[in-house]
Short mmCIF file of C-alpha atoms in Angstrom, two decimals:
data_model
loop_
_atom_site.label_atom_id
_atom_site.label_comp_id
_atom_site.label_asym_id
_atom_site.label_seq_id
_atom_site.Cartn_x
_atom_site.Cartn_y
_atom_site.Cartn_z
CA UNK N 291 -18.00 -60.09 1.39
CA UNK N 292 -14.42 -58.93 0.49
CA UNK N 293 -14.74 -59.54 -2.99
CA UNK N 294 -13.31 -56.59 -4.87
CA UNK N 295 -16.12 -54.09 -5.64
CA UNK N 296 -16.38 -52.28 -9.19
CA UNK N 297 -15.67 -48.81 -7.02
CA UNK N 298 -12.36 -50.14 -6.14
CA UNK N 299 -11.04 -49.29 -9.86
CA UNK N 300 -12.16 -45.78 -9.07
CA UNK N 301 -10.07 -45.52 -6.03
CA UNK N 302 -6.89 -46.60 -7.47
CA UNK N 303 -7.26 -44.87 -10.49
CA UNK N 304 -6.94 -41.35 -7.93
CA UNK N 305 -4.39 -39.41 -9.22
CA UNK N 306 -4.16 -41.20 -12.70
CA UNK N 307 -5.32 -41.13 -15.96
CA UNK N 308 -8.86 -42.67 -17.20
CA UNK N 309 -10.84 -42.17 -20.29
CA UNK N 310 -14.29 -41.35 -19.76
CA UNK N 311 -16.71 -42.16 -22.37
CA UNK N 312 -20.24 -40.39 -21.85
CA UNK N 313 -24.03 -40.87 -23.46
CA UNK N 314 -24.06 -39.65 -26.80
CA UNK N 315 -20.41 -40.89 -27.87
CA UNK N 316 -18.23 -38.17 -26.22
CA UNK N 317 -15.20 -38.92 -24.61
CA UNK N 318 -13.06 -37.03 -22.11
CA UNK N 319 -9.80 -37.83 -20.56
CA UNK N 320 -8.02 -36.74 -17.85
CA UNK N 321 -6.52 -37.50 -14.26
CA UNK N 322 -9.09 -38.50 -11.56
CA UNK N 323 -9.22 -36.36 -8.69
CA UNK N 324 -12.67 -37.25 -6.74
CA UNK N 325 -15.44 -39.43 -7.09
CA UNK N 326 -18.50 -40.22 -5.13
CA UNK N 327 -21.28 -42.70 -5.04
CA UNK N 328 -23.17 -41.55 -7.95
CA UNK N 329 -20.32 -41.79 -10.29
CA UNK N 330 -19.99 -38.11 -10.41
CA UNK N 331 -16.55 -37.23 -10.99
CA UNK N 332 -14.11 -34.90 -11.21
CA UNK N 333 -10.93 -35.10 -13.97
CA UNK N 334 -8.10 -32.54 -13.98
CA UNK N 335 -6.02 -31.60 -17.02
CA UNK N 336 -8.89 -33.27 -18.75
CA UNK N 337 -9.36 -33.08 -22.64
CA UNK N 338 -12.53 -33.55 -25.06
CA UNK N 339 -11.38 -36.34 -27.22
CA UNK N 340 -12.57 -37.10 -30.72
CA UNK N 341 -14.34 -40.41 -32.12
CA UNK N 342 -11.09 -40.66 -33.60
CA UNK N 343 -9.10 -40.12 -31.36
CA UNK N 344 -7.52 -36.96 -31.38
CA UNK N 345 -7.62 -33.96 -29.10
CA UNK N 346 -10.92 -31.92 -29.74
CA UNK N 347 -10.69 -29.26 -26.76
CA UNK N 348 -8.83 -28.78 -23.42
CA UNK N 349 -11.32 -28.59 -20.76
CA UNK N 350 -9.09 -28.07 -17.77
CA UNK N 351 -11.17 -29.16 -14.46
CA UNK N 352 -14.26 -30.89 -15.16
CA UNK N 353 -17.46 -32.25 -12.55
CA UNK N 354 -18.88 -35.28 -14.68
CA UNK N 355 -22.33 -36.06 -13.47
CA UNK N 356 -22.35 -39.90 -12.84
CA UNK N 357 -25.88 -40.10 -14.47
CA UNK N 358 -24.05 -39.41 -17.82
CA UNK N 359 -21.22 -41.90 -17.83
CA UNK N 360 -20.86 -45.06 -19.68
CA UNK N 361 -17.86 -46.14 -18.87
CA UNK N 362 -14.89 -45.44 -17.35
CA UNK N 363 -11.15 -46.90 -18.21
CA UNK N 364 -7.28 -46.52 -16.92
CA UNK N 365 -5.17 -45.46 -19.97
CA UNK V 139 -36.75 -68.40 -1.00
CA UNK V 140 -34.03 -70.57 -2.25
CA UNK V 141 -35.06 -70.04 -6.02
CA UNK V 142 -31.74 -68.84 -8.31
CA UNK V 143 -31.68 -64.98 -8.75
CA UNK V 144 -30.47 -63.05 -11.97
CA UNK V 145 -27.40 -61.94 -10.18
CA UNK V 146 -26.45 -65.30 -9.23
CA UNK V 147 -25.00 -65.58 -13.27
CA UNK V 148 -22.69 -62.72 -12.39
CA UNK V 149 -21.31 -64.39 -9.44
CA UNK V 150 -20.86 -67.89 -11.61
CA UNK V 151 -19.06 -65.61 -14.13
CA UNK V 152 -16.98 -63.82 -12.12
CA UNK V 153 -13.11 -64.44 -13.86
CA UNK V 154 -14.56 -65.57 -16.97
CA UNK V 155 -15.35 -63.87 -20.07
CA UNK V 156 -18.89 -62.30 -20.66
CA UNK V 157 -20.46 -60.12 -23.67
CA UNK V 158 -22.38 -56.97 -22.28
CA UNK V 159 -24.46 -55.06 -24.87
CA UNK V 160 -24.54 -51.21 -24.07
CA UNK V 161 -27.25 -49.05 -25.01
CA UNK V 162 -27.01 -47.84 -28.50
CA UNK V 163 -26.08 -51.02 -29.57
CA UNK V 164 -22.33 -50.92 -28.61
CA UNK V 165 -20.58 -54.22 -26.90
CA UNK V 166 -17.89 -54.55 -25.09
CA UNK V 167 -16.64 -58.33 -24.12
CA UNK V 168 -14.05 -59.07 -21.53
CA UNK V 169 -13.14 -61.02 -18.25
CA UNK V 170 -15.95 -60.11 -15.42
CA UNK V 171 -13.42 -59.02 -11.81
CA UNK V 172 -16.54 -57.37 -9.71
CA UNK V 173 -19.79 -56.00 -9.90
CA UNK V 174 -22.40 -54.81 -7.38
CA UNK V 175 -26.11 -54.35 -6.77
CA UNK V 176 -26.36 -51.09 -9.23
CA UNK V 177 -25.07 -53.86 -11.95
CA UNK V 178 -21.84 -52.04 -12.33
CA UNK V 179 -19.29 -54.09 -13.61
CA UNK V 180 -15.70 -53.99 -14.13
CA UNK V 181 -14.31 -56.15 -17.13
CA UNK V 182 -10.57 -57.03 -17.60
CA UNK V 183 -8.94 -57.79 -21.10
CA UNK V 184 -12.00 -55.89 -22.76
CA UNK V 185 -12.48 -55.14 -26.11
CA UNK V 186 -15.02 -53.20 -27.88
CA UNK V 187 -16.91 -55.30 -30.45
CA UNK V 188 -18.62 -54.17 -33.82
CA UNK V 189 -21.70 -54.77 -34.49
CA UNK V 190 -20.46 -57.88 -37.33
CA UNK V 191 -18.31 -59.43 -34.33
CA UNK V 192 -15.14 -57.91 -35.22
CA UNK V 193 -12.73 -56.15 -32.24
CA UNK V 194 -12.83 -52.39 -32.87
CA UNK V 195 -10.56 -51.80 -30.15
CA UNK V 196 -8.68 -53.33 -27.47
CA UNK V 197 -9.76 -51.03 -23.78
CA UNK V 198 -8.16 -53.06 -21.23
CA UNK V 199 -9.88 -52.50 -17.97
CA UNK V 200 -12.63 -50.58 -17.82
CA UNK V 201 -15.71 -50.11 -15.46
CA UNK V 202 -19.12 -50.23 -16.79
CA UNK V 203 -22.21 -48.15 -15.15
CA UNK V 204 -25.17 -50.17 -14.81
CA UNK V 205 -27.61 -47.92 -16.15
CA UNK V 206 -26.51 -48.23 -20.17
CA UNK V 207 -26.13 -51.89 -19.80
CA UNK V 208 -28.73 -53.75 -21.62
CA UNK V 209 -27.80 -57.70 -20.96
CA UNK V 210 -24.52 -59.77 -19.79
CA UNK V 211 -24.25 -62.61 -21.29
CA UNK V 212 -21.52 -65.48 -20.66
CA UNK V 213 -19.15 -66.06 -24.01
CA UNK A 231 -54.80 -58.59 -1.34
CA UNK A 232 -55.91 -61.91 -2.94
CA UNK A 233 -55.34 -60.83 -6.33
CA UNK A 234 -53.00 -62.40 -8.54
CA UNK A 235 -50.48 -59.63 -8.99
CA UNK A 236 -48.21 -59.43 -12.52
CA UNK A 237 -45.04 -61.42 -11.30
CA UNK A 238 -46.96 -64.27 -11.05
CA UNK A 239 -46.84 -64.81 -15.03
CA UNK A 240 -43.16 -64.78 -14.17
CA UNK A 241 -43.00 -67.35 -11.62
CA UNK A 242 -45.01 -69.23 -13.33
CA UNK A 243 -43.32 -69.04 -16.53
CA UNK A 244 -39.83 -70.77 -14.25
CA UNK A 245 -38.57 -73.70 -16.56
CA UNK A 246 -40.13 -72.13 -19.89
CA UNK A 247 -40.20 -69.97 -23.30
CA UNK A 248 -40.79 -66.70 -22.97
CA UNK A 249 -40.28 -63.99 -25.65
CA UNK A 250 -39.40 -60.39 -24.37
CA UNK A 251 -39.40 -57.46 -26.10
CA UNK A 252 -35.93 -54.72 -24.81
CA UNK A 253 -36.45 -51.06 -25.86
CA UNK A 254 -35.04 -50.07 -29.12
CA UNK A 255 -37.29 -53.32 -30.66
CA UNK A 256 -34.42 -55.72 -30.42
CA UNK A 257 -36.15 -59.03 -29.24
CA UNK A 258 -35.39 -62.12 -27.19
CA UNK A 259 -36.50 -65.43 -26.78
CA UNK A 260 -35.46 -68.24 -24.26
CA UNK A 261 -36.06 -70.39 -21.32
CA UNK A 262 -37.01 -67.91 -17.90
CA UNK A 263 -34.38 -69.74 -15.21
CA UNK A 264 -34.38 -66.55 -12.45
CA UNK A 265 -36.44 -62.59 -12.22
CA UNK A 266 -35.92 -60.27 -9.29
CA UNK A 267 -37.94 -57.47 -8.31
CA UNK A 268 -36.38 -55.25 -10.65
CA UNK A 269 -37.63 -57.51 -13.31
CA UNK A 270 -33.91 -58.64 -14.37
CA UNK A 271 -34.65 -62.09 -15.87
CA UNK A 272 -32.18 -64.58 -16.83
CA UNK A 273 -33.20 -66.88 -19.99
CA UNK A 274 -31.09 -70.06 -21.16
CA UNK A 275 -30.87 -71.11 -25.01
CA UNK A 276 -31.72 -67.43 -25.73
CA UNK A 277 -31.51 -66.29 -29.29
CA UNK A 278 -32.30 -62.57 -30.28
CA UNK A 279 -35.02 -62.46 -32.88
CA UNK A 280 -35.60 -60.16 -35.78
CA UNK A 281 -38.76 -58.32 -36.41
CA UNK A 282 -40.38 -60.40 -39.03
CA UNK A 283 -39.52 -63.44 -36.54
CA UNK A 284 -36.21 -65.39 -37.42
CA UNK A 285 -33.44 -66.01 -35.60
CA UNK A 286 -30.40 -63.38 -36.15
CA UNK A 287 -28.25 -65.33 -33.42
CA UNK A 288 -27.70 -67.54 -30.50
CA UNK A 289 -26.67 -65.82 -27.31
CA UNK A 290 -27.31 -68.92 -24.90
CA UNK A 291 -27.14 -67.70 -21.19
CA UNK A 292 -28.50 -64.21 -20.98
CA UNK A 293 -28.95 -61.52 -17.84
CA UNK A 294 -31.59 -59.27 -19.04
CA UNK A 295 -31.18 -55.39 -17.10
CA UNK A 296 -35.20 -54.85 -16.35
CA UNK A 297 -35.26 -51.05 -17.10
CA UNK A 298 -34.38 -52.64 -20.50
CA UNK A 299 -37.77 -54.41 -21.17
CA UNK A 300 -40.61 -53.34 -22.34
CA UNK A 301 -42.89 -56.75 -22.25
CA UNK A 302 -42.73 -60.45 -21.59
CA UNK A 303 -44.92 -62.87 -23.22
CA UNK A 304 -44.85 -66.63 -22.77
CA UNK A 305 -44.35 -68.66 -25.74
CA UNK Y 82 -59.15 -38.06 0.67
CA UNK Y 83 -62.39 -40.53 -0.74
CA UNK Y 84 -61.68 -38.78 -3.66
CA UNK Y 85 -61.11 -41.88 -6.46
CA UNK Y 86 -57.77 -42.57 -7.55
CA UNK Y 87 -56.40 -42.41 -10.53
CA UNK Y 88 -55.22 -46.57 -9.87
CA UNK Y 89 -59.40 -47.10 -9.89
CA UNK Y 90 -59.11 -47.71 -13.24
CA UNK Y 91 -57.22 -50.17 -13.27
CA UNK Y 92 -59.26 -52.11 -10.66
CA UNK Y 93 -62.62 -51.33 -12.53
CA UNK Y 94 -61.04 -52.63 -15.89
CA UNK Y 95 -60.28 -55.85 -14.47
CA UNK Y 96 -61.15 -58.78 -16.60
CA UNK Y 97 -62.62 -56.38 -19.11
CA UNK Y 98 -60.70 -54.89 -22.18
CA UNK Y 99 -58.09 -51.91 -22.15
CA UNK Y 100 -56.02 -50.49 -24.88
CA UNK Y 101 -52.34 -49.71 -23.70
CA UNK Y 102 -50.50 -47.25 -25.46
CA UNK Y 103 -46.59 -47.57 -24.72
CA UNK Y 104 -43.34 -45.73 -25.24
CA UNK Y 105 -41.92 -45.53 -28.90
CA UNK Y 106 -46.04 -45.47 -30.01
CA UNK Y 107 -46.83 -49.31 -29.95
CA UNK Y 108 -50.29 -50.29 -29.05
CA UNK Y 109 -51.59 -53.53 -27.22
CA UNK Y 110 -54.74 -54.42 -26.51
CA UNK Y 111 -55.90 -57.05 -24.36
CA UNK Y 112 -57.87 -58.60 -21.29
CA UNK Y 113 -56.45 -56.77 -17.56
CA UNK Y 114 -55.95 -59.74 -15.70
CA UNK Y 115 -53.60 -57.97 -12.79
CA UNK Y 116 -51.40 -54.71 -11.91
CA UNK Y 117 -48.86 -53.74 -9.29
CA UNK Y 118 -48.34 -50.40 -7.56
CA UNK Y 119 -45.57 -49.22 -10.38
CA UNK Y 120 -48.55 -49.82 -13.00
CA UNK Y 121 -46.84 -53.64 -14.75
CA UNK Y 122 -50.09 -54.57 -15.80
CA UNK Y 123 -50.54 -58.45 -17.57
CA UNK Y 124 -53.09 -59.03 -20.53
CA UNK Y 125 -54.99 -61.95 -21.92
CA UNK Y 126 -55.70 -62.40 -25.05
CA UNK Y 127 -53.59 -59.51 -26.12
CA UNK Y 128 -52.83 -58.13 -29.69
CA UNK Y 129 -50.40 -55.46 -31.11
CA UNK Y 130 -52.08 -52.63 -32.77
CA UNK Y 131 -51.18 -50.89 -35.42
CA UNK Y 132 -51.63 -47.22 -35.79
CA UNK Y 133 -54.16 -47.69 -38.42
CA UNK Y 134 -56.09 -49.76 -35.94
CA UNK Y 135 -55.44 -53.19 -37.56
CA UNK Y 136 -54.01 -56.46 -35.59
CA UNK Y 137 -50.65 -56.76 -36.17
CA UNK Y 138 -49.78 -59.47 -34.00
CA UNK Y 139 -51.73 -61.81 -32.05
CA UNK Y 140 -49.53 -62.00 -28.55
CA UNK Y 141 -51.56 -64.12 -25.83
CA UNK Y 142 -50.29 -63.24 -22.31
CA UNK Y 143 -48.01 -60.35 -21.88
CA UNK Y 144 -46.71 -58.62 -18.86
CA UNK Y 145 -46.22 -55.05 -19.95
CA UNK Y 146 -43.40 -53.04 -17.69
CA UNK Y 147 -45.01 -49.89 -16.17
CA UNK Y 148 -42.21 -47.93 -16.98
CA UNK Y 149 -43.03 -48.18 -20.99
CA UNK Y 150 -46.85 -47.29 -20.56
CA UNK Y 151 -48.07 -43.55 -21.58
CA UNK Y 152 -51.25 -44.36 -21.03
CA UNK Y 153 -54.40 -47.09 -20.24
CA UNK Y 154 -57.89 -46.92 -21.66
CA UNK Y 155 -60.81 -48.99 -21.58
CA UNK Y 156 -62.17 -50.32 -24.67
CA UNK R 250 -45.90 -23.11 4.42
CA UNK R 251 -49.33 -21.47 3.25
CA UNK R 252 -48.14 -20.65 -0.03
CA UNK R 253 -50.11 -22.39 -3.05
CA UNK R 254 -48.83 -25.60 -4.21
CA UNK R 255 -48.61 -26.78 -8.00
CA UNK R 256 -51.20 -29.54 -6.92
CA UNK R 257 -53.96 -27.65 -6.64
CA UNK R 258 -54.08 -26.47 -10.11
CA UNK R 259 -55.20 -30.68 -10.17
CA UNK R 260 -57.21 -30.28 -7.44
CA UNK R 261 -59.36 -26.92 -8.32
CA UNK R 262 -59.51 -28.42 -12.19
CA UNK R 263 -61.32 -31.68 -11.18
CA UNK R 264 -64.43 -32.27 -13.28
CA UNK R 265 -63.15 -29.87 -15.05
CA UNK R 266 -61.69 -29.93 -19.62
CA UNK R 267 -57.20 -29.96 -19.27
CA UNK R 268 -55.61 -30.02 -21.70
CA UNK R 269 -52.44 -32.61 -21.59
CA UNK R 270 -49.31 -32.30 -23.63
CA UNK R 271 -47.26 -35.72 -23.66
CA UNK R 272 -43.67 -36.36 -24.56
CA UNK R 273 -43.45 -36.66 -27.71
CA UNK R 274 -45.82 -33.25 -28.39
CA UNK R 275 -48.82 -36.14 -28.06
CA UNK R 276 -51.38 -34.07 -27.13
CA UNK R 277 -55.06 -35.24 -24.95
CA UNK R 278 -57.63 -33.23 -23.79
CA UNK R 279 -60.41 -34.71 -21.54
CA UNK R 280 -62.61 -33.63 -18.09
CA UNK R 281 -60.02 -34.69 -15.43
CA UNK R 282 -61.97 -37.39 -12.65
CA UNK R 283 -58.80 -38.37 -10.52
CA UNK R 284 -55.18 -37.53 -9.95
CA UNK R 285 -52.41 -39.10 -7.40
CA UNK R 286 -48.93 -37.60 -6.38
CA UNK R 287 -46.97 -39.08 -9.71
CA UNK R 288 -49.33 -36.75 -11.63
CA UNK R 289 -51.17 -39.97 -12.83
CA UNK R 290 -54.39 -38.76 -14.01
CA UNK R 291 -57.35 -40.21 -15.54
CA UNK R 292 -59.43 -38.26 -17.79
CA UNK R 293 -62.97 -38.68 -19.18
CA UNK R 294 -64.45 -37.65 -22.67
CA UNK R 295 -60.71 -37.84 -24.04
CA UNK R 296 -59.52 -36.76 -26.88
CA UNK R 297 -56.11 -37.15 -28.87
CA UNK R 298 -55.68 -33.80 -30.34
CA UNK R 299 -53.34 -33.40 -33.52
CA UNK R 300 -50.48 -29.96 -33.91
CA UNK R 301 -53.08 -28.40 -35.38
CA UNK R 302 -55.34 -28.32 -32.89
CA UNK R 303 -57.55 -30.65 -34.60
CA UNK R 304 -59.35 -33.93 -32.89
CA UNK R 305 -57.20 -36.78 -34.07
CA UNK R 306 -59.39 -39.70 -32.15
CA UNK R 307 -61.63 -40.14 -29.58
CA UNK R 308 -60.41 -41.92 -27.03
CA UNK R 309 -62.91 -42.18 -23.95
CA UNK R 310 -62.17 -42.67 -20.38
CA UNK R 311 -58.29 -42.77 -20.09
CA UNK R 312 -55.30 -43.42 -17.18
CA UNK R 313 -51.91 -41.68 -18.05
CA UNK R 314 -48.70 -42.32 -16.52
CA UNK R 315 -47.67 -39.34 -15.22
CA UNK R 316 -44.13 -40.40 -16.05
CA UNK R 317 -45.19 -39.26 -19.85
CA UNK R 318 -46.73 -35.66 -18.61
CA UNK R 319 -44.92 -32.49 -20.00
CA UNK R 320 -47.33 -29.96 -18.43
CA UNK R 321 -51.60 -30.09 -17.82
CA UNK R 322 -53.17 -26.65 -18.67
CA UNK R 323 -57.07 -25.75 -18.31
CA UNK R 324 -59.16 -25.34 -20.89
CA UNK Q 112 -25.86 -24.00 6.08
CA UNK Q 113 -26.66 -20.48 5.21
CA UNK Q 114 -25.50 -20.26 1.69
CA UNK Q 115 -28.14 -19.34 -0.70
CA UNK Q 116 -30.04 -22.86 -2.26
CA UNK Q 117 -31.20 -22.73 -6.06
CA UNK Q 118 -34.39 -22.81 -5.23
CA UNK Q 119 -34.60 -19.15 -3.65
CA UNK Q 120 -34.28 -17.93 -7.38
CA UNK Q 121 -37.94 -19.64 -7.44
CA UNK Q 122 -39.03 -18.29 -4.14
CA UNK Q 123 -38.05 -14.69 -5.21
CA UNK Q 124 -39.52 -14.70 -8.92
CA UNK Q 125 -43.46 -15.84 -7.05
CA UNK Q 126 -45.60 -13.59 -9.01
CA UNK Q 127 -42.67 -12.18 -11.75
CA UNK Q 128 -42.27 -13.51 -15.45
CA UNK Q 129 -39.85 -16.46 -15.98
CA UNK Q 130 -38.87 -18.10 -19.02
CA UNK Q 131 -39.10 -22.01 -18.54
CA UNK Q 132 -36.87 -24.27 -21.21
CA UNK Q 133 -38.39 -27.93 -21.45
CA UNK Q 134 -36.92 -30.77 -22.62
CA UNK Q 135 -36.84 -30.83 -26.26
CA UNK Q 136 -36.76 -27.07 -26.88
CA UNK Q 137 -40.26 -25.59 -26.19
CA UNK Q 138 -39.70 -22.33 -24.13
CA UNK Q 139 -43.09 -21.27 -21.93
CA UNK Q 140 -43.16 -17.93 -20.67
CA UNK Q 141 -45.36 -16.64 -17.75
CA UNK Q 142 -45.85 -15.43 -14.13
CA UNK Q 143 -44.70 -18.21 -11.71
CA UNK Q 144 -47.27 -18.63 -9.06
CA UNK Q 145 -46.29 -21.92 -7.00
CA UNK Q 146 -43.79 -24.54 -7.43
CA UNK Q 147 -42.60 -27.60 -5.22
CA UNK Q 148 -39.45 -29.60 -4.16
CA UNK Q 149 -39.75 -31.56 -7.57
CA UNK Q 150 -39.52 -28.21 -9.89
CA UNK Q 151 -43.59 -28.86 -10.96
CA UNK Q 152 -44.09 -25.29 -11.11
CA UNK Q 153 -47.75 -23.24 -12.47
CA UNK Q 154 -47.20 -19.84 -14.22
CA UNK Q 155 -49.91 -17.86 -15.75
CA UNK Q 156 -50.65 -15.78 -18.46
CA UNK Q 157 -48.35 -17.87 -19.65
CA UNK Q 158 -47.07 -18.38 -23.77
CA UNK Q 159 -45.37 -21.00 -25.36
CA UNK Q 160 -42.02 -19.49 -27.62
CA UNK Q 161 -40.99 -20.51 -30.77
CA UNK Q 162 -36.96 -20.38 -31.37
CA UNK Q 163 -36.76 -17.56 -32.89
CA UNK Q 164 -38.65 -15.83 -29.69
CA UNK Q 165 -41.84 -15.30 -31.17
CA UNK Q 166 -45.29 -16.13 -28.99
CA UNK Q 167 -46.80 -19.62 -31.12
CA UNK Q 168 -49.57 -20.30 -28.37
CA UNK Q 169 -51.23 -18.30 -25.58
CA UNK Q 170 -51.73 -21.25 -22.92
CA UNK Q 171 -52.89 -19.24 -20.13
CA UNK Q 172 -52.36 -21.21 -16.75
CA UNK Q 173 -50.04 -24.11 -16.95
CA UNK Q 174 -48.82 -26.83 -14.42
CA UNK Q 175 -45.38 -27.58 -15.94
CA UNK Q 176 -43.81 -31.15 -14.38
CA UNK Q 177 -40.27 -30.70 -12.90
CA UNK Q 178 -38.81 -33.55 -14.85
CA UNK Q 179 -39.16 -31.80 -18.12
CA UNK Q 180 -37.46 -28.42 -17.08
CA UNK Q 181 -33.79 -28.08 -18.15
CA UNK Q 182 -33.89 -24.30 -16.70
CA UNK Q 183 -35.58 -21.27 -15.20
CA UNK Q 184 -35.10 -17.93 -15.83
CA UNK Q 185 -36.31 -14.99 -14.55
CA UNK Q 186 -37.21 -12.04 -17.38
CA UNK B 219 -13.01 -40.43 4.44
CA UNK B 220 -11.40 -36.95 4.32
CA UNK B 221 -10.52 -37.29 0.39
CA UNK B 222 -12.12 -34.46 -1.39
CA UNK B 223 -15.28 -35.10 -3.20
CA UNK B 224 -16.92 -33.92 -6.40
CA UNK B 225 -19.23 -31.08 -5.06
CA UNK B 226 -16.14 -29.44 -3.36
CA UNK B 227 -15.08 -28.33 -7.03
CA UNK B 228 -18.75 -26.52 -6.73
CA UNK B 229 -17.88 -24.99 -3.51
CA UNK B 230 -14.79 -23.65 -4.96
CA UNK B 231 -16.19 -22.18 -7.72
CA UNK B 232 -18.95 -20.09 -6.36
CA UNK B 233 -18.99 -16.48 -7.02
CA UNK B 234 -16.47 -17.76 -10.20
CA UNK B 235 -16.90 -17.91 -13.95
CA UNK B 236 -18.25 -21.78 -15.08
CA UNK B 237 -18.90 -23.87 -18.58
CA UNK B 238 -22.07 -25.57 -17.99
CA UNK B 239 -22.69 -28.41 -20.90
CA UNK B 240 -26.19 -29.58 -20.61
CA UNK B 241 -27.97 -32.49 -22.68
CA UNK B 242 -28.76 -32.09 -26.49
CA UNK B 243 -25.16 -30.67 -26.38
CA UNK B 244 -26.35 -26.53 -25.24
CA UNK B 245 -23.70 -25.02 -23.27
CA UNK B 246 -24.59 -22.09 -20.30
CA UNK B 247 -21.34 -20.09 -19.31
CA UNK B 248 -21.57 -18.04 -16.26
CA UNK B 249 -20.94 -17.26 -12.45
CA UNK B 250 -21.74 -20.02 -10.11
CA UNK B 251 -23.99 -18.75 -7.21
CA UNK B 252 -25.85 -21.47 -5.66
CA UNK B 253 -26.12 -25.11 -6.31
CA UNK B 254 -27.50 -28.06 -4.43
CA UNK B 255 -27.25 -31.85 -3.98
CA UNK B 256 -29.32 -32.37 -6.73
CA UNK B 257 -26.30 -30.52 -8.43
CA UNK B 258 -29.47 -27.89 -9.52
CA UNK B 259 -27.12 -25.08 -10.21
CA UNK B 260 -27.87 -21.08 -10.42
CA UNK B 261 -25.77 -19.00 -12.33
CA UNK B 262 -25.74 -14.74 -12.81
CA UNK B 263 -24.35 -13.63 -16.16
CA UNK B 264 -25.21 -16.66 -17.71
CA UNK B 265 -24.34 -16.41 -21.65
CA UNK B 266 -25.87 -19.52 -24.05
CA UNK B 267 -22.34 -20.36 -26.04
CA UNK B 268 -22.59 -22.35 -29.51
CA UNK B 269 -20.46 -24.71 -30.27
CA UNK B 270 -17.98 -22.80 -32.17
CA UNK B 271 -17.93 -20.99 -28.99
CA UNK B 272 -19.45 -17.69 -29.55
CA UNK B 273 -22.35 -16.56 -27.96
CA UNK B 274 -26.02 -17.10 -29.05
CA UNK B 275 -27.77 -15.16 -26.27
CA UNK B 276 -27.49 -13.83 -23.01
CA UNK B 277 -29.72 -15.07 -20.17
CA UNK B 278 -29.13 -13.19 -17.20
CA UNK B 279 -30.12 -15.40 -13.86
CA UNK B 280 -30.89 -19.16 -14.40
CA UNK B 281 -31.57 -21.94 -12.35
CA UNK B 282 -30.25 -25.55 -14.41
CA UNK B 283 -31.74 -28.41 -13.08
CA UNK B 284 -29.28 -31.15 -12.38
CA UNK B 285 -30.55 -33.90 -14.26
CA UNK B 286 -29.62 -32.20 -17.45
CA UNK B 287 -26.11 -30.97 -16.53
CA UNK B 288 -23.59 -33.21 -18.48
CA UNK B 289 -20.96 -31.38 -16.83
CA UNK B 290 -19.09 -28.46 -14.60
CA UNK B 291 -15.94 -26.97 -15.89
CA UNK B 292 -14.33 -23.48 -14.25
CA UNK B 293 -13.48 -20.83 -16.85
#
């Protein structure tokens, strides 16, 4: 089958920015670095954003455990 | 057994526009470009929907995990 | 093993109303087209149902995620 | 090990009448007409209990997810 | 590997009282008859035991997922 | 692989004191004596906590299930 | 595929100062001795921070299980 697969959006987002949102309505944004098959994940320059929006906290390097992610999307 | 399966909707819907709900209630509705057998999705055009219909923002691609999603449905 | 095991009320539901009750008490009722063995059912002329039994909308075609559902109970 | 199983139950209970306790504290009770190895279990003649004891809701034929039961007891 | 296992608590406390604490801080104490590897265990001369300590209900001869089980302590 | 594994810290507290945090905030301290590849894990003499680190319960032996275990520490 | 993955940020960081956020929003700060695959996770000097930061109490050794790590961040 070489339909596109929903990983794919993972591997060209490497190296670029995505906004992660996780359970429980946090969000975190940063570039991608790695990814596996579980979704975990790891941003760099990554920040803790607000419902609203803004900044929050500057979390550096961050290992997202795939079990905890909603979504994931480009910015 | 040649009976229809569940996933058989996703392939029928695949470039057209679906409504997932998300656990805790929030929806997101966009164009459906993959998924796989975890129902991971990825949605173009998508935009996050209140619970009264109305777009509460506009999130472009994004790529949904399969474990929050509660049902797809074809809009 | 002769006996009858509890997808059977599914496959023999094919073609009719079921109502089925998702976590969080949100219900659905619809027509049972398609179920895999992860219980994700697909329902046509679905309409989500309020708890004292009226109809809050119309959703039409409908994937239902089975770690989602709690029962399902022809109608 | 002839030790009996904690599945025996379920096989002794058949055709007779069980109280089912699920997640979120909802109670049915009903007929056991059949169960799988992940403990879906179907009921006859099933109600929904409220946790004063009275009927709530007369349901017929339910397929319960095992996933959403705490626990099974013969009545 | 010789070393005890956290089974055998199960196995030494057959036909023996338990007392079972269940997500939620649902509590059951009973004379446990039959356990498997998920920690499903069935329980005779049950008993749904309020914070207090107090018996709540009688409940009989009961199966409980052991999906639900915080911890099983003799009594 | 010769690196130390997490579960040595369990290995070398087998007959010492641990405090156990469960899922929703109950602490139980007590003397591990066996655990397994799934974190079930019996202590004895064991207490449960209260926030404020005062014994609420003496529960003497307890078979805690893994699942329910955010963390282990030795006291 | 020689890309780096996720866990190699946990390689890195062993014998090194982490933020651990957990579920229910608790943080664990401390250094990173062991983990495994399960991304179960021992640190030394581990510190309970509030969310303003400060600490609330210092816990020595733990062992986090992975399926309540939200996620890894070097300090």
């Amino acid at each position: 089958m070489q339909q596109e697969r929903p990983f794919d959006l993972l591997s060209k987002s490497l190296g670029k920015g995505v906004m992660i949102r996780l359970k429980g309505s946090k969000s975190i944004r940063g570039r991608i670095t790695s990814f596996d098959a579980h979704m975990n994940i790891v941003l760099e320059d990554a920040e803790e954003i607000e419902d609203g929006g803004e900044v929050k906290a500057k979390v550096g390097t961050i290992l997202l455990r795939g079990g905890n992610i909603v979504f994931v999307s480009p910015v």
